[in-house]
Structure formats: C-alpha cells, structure tokens
CSV table of N, CA and C in Angstrom, one decimal:
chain,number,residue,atom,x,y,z
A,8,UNK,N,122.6,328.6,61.6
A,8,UNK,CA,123.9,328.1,61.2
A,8,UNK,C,124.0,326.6,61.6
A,9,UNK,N,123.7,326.2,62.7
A,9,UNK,CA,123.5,325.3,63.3
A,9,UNK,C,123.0,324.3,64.6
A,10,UNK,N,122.1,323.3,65.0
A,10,UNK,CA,122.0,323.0,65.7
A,10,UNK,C,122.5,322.1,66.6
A,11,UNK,N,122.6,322.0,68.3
A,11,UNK,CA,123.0,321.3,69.0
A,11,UNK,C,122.4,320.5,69.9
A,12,UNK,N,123.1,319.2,70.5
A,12,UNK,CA,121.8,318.8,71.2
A,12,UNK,C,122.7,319.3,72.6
A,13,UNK,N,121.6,319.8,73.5
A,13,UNK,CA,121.8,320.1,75.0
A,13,UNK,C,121.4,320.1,75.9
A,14,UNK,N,121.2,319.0,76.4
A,14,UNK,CA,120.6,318.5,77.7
A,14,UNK,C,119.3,317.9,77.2
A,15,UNK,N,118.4,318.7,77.9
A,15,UNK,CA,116.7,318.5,77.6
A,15,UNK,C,116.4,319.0,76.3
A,16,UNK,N,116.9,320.3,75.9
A,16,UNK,CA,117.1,321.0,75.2
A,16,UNK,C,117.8,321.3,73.6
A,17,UNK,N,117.5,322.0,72.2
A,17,UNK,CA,118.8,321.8,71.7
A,17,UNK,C,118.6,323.2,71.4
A,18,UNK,N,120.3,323.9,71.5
A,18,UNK,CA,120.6,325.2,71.1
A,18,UNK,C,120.7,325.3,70.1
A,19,UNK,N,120.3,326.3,69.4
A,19,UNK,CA,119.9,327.0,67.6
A,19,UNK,C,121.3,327.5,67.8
A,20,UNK,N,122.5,327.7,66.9
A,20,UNK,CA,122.7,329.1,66.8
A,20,UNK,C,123.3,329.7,65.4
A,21,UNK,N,122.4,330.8,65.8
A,21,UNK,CA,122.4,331.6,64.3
A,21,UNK,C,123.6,332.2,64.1
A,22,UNK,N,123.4,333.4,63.0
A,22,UNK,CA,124.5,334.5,63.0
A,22,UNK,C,124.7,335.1,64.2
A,23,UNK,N,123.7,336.0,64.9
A,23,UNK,CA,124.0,336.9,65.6
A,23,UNK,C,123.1,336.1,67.2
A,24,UNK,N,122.6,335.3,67.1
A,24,UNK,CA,122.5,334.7,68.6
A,24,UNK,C,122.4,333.2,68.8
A,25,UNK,N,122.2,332.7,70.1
A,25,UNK,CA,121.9,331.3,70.2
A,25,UNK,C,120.7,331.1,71.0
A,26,UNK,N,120.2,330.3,71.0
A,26,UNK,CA,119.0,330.2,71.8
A,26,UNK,C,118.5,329.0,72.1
A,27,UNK,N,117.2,328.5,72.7
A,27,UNK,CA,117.3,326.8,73.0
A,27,UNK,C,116.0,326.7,73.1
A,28,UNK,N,115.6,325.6,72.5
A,28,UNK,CA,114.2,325.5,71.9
A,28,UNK,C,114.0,323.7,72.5
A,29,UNK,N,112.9,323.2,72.9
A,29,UNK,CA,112.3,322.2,73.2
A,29,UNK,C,113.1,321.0,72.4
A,30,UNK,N,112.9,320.5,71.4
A,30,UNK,CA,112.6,320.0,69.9
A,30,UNK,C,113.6,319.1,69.8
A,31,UNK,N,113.9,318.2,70.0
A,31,UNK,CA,115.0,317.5,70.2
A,31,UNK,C,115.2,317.3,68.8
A,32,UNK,N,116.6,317.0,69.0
A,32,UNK,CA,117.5,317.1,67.4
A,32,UNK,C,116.7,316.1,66.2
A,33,UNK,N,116.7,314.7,66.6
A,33,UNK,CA,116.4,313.9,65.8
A,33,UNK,C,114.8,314.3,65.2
A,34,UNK,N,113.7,315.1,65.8
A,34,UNK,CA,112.5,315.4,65.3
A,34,UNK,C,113.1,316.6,64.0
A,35,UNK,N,114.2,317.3,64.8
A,35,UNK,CA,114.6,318.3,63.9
A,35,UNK,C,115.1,317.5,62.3
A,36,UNK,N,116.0,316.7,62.5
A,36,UNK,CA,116.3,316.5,61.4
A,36,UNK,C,115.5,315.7,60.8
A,37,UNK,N,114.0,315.5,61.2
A,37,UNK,CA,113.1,314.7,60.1
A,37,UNK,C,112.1,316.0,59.4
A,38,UNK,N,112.1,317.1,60.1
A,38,UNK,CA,112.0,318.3,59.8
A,38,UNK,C,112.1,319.1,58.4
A,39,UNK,N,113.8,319.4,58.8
A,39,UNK,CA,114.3,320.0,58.1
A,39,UNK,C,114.6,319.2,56.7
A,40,UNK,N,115.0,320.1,55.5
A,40,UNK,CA,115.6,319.8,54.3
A,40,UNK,C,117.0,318.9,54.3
A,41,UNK,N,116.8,317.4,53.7
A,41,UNK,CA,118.3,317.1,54.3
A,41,UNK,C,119.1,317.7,53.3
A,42,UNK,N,118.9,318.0,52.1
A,42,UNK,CA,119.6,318.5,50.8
A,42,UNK,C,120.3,320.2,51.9
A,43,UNK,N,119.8,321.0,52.7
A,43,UNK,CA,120.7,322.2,53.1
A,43,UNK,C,120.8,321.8,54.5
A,44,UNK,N,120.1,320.9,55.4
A,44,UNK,CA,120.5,320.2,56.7
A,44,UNK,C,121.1,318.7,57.3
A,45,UNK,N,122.6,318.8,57.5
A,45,UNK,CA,123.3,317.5,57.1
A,45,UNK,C,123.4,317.3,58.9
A,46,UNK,N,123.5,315.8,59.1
A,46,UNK,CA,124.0,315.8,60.7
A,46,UNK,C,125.3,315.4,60.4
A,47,UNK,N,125.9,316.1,61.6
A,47,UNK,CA,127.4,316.0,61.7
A,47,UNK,C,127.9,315.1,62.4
A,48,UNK,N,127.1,314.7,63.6
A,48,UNK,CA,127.3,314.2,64.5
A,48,UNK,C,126.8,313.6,65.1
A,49,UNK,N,126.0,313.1,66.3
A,49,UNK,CA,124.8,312.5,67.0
A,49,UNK,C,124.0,313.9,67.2
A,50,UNK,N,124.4,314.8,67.9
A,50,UNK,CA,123.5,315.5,68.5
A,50,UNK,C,123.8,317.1,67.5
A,51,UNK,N,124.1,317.0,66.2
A,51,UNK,CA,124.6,318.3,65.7
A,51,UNK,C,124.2,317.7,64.3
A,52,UNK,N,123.5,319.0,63.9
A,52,UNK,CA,122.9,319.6,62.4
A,52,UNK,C,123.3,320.7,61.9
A,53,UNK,N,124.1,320.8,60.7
A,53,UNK,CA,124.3,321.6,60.5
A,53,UNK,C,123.6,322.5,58.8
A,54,UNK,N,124.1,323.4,58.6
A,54,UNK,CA,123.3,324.2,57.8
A,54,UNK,C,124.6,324.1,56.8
A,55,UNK,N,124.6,323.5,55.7
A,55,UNK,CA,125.4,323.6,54.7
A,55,UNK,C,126.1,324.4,54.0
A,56,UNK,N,125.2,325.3,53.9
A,56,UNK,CA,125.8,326.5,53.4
A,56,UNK,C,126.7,327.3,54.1
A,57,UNK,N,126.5,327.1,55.3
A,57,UNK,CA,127.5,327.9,56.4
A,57,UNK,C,128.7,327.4,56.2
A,58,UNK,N,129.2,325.7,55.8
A,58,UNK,CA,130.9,325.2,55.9
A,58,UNK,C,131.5,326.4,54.7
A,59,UNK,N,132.6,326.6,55.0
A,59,UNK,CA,133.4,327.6,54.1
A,59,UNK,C,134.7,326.5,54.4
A,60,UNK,N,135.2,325.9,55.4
A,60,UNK,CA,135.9,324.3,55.2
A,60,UNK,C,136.1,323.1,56.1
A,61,UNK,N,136.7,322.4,55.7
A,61,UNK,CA,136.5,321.0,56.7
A,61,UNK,C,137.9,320.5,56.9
A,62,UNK,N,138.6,320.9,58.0
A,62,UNK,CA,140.0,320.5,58.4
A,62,UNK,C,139.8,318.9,59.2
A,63,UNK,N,140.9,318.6,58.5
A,63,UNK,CA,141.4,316.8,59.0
A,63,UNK,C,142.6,317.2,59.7
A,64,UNK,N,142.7,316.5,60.7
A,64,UNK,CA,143.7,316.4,61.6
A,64,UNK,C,144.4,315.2,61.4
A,65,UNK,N,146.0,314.8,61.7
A,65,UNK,CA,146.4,313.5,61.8
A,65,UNK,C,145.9,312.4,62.1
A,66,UNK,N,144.5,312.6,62.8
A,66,UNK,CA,143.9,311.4,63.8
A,66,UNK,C,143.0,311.2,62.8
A,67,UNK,N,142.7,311.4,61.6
A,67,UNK,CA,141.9,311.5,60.9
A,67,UNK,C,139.9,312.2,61.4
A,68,UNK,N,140.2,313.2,62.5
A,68,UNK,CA,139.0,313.7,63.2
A,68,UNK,C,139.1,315.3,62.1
A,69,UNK,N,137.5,315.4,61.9
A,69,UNK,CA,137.5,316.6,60.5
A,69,UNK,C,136.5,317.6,61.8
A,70,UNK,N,136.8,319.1,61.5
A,70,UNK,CA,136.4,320.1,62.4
A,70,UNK,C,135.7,321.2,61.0
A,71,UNK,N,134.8,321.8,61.3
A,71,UNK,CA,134.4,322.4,60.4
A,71,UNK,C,134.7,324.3,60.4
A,72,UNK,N,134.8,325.1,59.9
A,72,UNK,CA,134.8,326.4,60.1
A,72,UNK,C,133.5,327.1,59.1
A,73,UNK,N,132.8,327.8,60.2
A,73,UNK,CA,131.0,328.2,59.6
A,73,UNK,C,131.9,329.9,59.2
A,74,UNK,N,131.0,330.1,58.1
A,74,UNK,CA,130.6,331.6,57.7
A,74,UNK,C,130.8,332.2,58.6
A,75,UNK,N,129.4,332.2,59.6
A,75,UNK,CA,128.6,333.2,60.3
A,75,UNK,C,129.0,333.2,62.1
A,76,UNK,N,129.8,331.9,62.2
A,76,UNK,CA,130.1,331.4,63.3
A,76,UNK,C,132.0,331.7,63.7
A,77,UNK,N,132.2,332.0,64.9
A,77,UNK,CA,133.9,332.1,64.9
A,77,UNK,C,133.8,330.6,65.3
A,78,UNK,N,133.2,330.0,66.2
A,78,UNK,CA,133.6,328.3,66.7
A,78,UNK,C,133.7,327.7,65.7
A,79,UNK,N,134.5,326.3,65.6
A,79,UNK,CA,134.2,325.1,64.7
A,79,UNK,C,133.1,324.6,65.3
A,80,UNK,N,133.2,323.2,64.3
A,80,UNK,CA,132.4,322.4,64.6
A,80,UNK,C,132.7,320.7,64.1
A,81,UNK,N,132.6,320.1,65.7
A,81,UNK,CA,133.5,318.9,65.3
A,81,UNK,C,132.6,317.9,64.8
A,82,UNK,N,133.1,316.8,63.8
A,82,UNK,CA,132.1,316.1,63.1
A,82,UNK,C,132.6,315.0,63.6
A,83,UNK,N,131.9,313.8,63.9
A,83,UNK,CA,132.4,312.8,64.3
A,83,UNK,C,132.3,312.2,63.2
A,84,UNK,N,133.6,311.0,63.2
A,84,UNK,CA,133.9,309.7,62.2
A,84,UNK,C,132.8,308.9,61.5
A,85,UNK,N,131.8,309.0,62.2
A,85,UNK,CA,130.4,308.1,61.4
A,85,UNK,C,130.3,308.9,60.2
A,86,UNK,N,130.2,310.7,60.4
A,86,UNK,CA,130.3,311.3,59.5
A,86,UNK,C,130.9,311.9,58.4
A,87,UNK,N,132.5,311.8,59.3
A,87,UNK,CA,133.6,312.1,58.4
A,87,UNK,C,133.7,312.1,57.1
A,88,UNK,N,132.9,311.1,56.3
A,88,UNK,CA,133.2,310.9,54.7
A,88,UNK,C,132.3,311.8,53.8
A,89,UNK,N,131.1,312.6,54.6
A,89,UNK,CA,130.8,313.3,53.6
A,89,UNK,C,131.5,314.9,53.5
A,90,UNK,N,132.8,314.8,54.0
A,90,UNK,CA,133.8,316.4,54.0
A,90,UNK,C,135.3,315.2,53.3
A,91,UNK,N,135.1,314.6,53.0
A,91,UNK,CA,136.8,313.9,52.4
A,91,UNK,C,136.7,314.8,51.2
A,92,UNK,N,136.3,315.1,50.5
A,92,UNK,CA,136.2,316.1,49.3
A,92,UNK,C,136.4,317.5,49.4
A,93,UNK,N,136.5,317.9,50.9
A,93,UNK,CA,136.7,319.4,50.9
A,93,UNK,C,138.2,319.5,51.4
C-alpha cells in the first residue's frame, strides 16, 4: 500500500501487515515504477492504486484515504498538486 521512512529504517505497509526493511526510501523510489509509485511526501511512497480519495482541508493540507489501509495519509504541500483533481 505504502511506504514510510522510519528512523534507520522504512516501514512497508501492506494490506494485512507492516514490516521494516533496510532500504531507505529514496533508493526505493528509484526502484520502483513511478507510473503505480508516487511520493507523497519526503519520507512516504505511495502505491497509487490504493487512493480511493484525497481530502483538502481549509489550510489547503490534502490527506489521503487507502483501499486496503484504515489510516490516512498525509501529503505534504510540495506534493499537493498532483491530488487537486481528485
């Protein structure tokens, strides 16, 4: 669903678990597909297909709600303009 960065570490988390793998984010995102893996954030990648939507708040700060996930996921302003359309 998506990745985080955390600490030394960045946490995976899927449907049904989370887990923490070495791999720091930025190697991940030269990795992965950017067409189904977008970053959201500095330290957060997410899996595209998982947004189902992207809430803006007054402050103009956009939060995401995953499929597979009950948490959001908050996108920072650098990234905000690729969810203005949802």
């Amino acid at each position: 669903c998506y990745f985080q960065a955390a600490d030394k570490y960045t946490a995976v988390f899927t449907r049904d678990a989370e887990l923490l793998i070495r791999t720091p984010i930025k190697e991940l995102a030269e990795q992965l597909d950017p067409e189904k893996f977008w970053q959201v954030h500095r330290g957060t990648l997410i899996n595209v297909r998982q947004v189902v939507s992207a809430r803006h708040d007054a402050l103009g700060r956009v939060s995401l709600k995953l499929r597979d996930r009950a948490e959001t996921v908050a996108v920072s302003r650098g990234y905000a303009h690729l969810f203005r359309q949802m």
